[in-house]
XYZ file of C-alpha atoms in Angstrom:
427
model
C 1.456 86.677 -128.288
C 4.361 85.163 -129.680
C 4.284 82.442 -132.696
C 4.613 79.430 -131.317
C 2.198 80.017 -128.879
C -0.426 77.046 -128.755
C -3.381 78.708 -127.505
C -6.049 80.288 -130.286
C -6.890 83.907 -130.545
C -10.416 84.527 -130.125
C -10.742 85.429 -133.790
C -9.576 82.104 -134.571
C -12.016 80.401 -131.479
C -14.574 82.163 -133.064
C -13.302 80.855 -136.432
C -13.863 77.276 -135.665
C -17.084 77.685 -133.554
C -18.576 78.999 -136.843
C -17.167 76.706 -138.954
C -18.348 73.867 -136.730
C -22.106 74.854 -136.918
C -21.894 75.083 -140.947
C -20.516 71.716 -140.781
C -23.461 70.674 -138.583
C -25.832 72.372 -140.692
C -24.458 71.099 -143.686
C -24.464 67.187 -142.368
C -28.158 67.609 -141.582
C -29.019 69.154 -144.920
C -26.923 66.052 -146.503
C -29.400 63.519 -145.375
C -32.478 65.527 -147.789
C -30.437 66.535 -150.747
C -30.996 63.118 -152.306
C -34.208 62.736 -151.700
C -34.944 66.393 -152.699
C -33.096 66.092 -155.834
C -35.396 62.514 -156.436
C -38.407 64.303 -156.024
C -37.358 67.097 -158.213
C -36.086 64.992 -161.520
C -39.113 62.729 -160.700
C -41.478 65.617 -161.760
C -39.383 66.670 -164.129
C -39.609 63.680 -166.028
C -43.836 63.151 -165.429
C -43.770 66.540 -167.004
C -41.285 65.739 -169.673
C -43.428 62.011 -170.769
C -46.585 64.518 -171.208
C -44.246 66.857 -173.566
C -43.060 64.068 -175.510
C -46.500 61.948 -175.902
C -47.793 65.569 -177.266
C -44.971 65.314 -180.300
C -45.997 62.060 -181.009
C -48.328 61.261 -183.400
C -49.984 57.488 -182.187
C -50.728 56.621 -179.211
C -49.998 53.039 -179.159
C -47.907 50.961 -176.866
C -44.494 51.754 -178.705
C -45.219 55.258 -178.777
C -46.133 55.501 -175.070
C -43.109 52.834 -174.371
C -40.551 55.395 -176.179
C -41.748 58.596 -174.066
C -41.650 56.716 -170.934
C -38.421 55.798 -171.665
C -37.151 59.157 -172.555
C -38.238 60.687 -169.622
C -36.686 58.224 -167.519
C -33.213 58.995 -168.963
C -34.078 62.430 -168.220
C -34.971 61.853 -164.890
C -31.777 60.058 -164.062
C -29.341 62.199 -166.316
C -30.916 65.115 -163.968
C -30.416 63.381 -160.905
C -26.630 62.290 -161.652
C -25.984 65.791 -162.935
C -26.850 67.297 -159.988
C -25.184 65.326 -157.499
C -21.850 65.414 -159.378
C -22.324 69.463 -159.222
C -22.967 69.282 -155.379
C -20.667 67.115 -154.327
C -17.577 68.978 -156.326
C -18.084 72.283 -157.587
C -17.799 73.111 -153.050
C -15.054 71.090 -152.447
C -12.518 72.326 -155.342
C -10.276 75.352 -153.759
C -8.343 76.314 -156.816
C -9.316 79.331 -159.437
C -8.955 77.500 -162.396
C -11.060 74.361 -161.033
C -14.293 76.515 -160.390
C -14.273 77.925 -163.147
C -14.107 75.009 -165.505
C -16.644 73.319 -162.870
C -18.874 76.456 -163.217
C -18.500 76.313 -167.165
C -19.510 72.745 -166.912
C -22.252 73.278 -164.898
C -23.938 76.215 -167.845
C -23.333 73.446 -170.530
C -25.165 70.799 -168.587
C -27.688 73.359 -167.677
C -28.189 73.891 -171.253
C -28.237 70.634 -172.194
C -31.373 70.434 -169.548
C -32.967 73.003 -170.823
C -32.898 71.612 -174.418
C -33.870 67.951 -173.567
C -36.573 68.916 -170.688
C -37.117 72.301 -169.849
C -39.201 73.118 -173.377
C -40.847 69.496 -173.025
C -42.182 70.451 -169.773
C -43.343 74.674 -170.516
C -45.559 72.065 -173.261
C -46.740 69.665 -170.837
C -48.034 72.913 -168.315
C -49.220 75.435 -171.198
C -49.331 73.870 -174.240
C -53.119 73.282 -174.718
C -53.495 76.993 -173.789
C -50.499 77.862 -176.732
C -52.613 75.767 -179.241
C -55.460 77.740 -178.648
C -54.076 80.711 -178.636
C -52.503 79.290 -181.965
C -56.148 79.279 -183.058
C -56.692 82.866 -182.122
C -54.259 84.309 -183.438
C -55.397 82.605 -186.832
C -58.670 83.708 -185.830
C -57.291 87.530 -186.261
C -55.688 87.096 -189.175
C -58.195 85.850 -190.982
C -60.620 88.827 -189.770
C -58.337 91.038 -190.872
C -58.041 89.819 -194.151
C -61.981 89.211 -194.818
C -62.078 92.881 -193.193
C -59.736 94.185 -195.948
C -60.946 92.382 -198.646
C -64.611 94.097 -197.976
C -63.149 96.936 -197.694
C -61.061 96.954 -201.217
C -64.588 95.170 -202.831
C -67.009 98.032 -201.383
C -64.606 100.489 -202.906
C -64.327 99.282 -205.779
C -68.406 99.166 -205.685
C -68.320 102.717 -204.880
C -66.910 103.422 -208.454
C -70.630 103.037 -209.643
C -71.280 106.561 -208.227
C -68.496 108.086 -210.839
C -69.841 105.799 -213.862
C -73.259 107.011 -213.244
C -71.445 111.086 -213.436
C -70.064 110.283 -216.451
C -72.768 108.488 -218.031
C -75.011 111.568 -217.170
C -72.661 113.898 -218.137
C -73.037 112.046 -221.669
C -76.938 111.945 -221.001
C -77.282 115.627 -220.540
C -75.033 116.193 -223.512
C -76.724 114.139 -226.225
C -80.229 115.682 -225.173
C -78.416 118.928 -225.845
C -77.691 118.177 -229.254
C -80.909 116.347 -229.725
C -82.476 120.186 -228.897
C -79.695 121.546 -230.929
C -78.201 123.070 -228.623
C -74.895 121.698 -228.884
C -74.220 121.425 -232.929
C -76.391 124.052 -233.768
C -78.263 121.629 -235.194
C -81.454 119.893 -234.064
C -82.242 116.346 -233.818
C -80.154 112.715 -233.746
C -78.031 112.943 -236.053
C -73.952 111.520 -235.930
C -72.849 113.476 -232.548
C -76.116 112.591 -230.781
C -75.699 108.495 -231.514
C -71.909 108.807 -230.689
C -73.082 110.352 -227.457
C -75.926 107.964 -226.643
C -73.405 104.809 -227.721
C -71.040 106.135 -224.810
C -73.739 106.848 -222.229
C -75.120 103.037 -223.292
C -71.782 101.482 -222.499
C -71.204 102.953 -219.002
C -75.465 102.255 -218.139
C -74.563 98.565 -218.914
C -71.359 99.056 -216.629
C -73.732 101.032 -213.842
C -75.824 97.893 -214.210
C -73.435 95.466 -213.812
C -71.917 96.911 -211.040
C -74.964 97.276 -208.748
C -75.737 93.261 -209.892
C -72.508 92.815 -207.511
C -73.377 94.349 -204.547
C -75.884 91.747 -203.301
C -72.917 89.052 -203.879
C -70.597 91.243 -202.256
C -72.781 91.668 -199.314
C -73.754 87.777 -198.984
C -70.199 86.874 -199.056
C -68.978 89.140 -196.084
C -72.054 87.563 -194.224
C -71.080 84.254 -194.698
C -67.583 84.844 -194.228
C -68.534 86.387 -190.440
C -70.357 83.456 -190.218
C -67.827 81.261 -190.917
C -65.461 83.268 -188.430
C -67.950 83.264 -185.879
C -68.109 79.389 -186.027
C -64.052 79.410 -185.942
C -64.148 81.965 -182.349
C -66.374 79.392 -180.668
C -63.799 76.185 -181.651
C -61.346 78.143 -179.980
C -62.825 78.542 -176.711
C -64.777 75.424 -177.166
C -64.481 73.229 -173.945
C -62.421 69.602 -174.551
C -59.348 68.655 -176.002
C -58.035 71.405 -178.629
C -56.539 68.291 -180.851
C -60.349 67.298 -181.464
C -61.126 70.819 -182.300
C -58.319 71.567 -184.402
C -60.315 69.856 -187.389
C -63.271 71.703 -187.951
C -61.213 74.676 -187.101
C -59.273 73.717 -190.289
C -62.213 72.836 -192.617
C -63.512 76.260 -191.286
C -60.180 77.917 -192.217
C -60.776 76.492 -195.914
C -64.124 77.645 -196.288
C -63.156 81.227 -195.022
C -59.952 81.195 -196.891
C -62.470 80.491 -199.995
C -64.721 83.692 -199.171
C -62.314 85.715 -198.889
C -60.938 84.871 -202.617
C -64.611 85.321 -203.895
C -64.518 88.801 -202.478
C -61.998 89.673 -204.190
C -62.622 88.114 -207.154
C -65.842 90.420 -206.882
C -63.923 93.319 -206.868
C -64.711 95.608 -210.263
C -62.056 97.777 -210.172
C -60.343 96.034 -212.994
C -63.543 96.017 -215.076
C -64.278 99.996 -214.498
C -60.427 100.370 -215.017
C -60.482 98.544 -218.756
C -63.822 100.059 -219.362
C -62.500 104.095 -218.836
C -59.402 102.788 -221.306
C -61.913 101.509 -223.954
C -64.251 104.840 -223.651
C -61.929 107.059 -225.116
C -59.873 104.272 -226.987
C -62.631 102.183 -228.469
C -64.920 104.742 -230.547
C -66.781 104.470 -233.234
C -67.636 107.343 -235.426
C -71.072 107.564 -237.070
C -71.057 108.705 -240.404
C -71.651 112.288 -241.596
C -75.273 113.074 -242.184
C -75.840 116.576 -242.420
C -77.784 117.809 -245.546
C -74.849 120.636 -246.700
C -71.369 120.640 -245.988
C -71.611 123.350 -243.407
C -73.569 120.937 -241.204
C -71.077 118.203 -241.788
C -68.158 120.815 -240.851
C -70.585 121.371 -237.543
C -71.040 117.834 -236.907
C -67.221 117.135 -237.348
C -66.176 119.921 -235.342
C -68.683 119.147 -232.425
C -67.907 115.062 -232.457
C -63.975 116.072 -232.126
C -64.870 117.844 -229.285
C -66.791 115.324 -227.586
C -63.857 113.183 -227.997
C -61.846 115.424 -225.869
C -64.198 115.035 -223.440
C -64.566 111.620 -223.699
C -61.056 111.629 -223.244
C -60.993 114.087 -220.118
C -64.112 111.465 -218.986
C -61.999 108.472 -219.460
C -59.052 109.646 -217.327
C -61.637 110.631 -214.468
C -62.368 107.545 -214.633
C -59.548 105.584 -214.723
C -57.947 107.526 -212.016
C -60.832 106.507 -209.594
C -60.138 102.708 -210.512
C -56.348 103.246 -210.215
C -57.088 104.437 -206.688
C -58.983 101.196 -205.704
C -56.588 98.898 -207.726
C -53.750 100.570 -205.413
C -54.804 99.522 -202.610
C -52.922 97.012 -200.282
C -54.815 93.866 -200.736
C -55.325 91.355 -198.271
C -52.428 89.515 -196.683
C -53.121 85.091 -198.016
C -53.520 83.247 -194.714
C -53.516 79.573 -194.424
C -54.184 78.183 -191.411
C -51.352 75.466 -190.165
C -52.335 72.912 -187.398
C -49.171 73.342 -184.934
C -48.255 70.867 -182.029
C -48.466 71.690 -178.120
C -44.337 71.753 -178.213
C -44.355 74.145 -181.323
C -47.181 76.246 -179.841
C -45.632 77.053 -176.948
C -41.937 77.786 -178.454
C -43.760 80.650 -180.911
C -46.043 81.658 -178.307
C -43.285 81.858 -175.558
C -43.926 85.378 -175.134
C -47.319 84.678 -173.755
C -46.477 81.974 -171.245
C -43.243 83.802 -169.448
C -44.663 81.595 -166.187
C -45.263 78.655 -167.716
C -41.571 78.745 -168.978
C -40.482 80.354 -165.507
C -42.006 77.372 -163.891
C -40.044 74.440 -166.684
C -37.112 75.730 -166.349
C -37.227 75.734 -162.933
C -37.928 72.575 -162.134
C -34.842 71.624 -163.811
C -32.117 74.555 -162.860
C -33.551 74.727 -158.847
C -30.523 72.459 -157.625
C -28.076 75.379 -159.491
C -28.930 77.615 -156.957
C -28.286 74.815 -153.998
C -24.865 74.088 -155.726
C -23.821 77.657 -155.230
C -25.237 77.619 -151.496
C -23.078 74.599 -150.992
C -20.191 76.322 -152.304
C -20.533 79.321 -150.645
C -21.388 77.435 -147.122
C -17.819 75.368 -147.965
C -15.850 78.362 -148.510
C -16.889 79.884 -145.312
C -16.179 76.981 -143.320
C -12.723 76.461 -145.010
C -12.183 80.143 -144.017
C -13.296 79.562 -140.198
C -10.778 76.854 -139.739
C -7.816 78.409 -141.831
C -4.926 78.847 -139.392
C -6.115 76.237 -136.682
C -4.473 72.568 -136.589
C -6.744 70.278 -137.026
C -6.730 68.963 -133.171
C -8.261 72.907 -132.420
C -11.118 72.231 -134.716
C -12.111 68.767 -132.916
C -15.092 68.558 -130.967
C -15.168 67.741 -127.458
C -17.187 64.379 -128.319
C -14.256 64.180 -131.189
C -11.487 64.725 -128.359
C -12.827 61.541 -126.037
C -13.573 59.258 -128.952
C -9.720 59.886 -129.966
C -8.641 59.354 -126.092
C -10.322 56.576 -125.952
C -8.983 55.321 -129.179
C -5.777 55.551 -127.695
C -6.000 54.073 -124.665
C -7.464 51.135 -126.808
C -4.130 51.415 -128.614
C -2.152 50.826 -125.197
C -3.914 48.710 -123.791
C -3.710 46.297 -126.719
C 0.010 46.719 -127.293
C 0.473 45.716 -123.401
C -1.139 42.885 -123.820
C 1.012 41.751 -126.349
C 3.600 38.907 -126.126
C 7.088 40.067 -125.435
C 8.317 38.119 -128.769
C 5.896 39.503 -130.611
C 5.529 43.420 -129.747
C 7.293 45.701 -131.938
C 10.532 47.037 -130.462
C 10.607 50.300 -129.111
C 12.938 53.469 -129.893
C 14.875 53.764 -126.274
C 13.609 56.504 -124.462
C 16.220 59.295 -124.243
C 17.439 60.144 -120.673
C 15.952 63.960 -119.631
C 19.710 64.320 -117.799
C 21.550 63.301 -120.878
């Protein structure tokens, strides 16, 4: 078919049929957009007054006054944002014009996200993030009452090597009461240096075992205290209400679990094996001849060593305990639905899913738009623009030019506008 033929190839008919029912499509779909995009910053907006009443403190008529007023502006900056994006991110043609559009469009749908998107994720989950706020707190504190128990029982356990050393000294000073350890019978020098060692660690045995019953009464009351803090958490009401007693709670735990540790006798068995070998003093002499004195001597030098040998037995075991990772300090920190939900986020994927949304829907309609545009640019490409009317189109232009004629007929010869000459075919 040569160039400047004027009939259409039936790619090109096809072309413009296409392109004609996108059009269609697209003026139909025209007449909802606003009112879709309405509806949609509308909610956005309910959703971002709840978020912002949550950050607020009072509840007065100011406060309530300034959220409604914020999430109006949000409301409308939504709505304007939108339409600009619709309207002209389809119609621009050039390269360089979409993308700046398209960079426009991430920065305003950041700028959503910012002002809205995390006030709304609060509004739809943030009573749920509090609480879990409170659980989480819950845990922690467990865990540390748990550990602290656990370093204070061990530390009781040290009674069981006290009361082996202690005997050890027990056994040896009825030895040398029988004489079988100097050589020489009775209680002479070795035997009260003996019994003053096995006296110190019975009054340490004692005052250990006084601290189990304190120990035990604390963990109690410290379940207690958690068990109170599990049912605020899934207490029915409002979690703001609840929040208080949770933190009085909190203290009171917080306190329990600083009295078990203070309980702990690690410390006190650890000083006590550094004064048994450091702190003795040595009876005097009382053997009747110097060859019982030399015996004495020679047997109260070796009970040093073994005091010694005793002592780092001893210490070692308290080392052990006072080695031992203590409890992590928790304090409990009242947090607010918007906060909640921003540490929490993890947790509440759909609750964010759903904010965001809300906000970013109409994104996905701007790039329908734009692809719908292109395609219908691409169906008429090549075809004048009289090939891409409509019959209805056709008449309505017909009849606008008969109008024309008819009008300029009627018109006074004076006043109609003179005429180019008509060439002659034969010239």
């Amino acid at each position: 078919m040569p160039d400047d033929d004027p009939r259409l190839s039936r790619a090109q008919a096809r072309g413009i049929r296409n392109a004609r029912d996108l059009q269609s499509h697209v003026d139909w779909l025209d007449s909802i957009t606003g009112t879709a995009l309405g509806v949609l910053a509308v909610a956005s907006g309910i959703y971002t007054y709840l978020g912002v009443l949550s950050l607020l403190d009072d509840n007065g008529a100011l406060s309530v006054f300034a959220a409604l007023a914020y999430s109006v502006a949000v409301s409308v900056g939504i709505f304007v944002f939108w339409s600009y994006m619709m309207r002209l991110l389809p119609a621009v043609r050039t390269g360089a014009a979409r993308i700046g559009l398209m960079l426009s469009m991430a920065l305003g749908s950041l700028a959503i996200v910012a002002m809205s998107s995390w006030l709304n994720a609060a509004a739809l989950a943030g009573a749920a993030a509090v609480e879990q706020h409170l659980a989480e707190t819950v845990q922690d504190y467990q865990t540390a009452l748990e550990r602290a128990d656990e370093i204070t029982q061990s530390a009781q356990s040290l009674a069981r090597d006290v009361a082996r050393v202690r005997q050890s000294f027990d056994d040896l000073s009825e030895q040398e009461a029988t004489g079988q350890l100097s050589g020489f019978a009775g209680q002479g020098a070795v035997f009260r240096l003996l019994r003053q060692k096995s006296d110190e660690l019975t009054a340490l045995e004692a005052q250990i075992t006084a601290q189990q019953p304190l120990v035990e009464q604390a963990f109690v009351e410290g379940n207690a205290i958690l068990s109170r803090m599990r049912a605020l958490t899934v207490e029915q009401g409002p979690v703001e209400a609840r929040s208080v007693p949770f933190s009085e709670e909190a203290v009171r735990l917080a306190n329990v679990i600083t009295q078990l540790r203070q309980l702990s006798v690690a410390p006190l068995v650890s000083r006590a094996a550094t004064d048994l070998a450091d702190a003795v003093v040595l009876p005097q002499l009382d053997g009747s001849n110097a060859d019982t004195r030399q015996g004495q001597q020679a047997t109260i030098e070796s009970v040093l060593t073994v005091l010694r040998q005793r002592a780092e037995t001893l210490q070692a075991a308290a080392q052990d305990v006072l080695n031992m990772t203590p409890p992590a300090d928790i304090s409990y920190t009242p947090i607010s639905a918007a906060d909640a939900v921003i540490l929490y986020a993890g947790n509440f994927v759909p609750s964010w899913a759903g904010a965001i949304a809300i906000d970013l829907l109409p994104a996905v309609l701007v790039l329908i738009l734009a692809v719908t545009q292109a395609a219908i640019r691409h169906g008429r490409e090549g075809s004048a623009t009289e090939d891409s009317m409509t019959l209805a189109e056709l008449r309505a232009a017909i009849s606008a030019l008969r109008d024309m004629d008819t009008s300029l007929d009627r018109t006074p010869p004076s006043e109609s506008p003179a005429r180019p000459p008509v060439p002659d075919p034969a010239e």
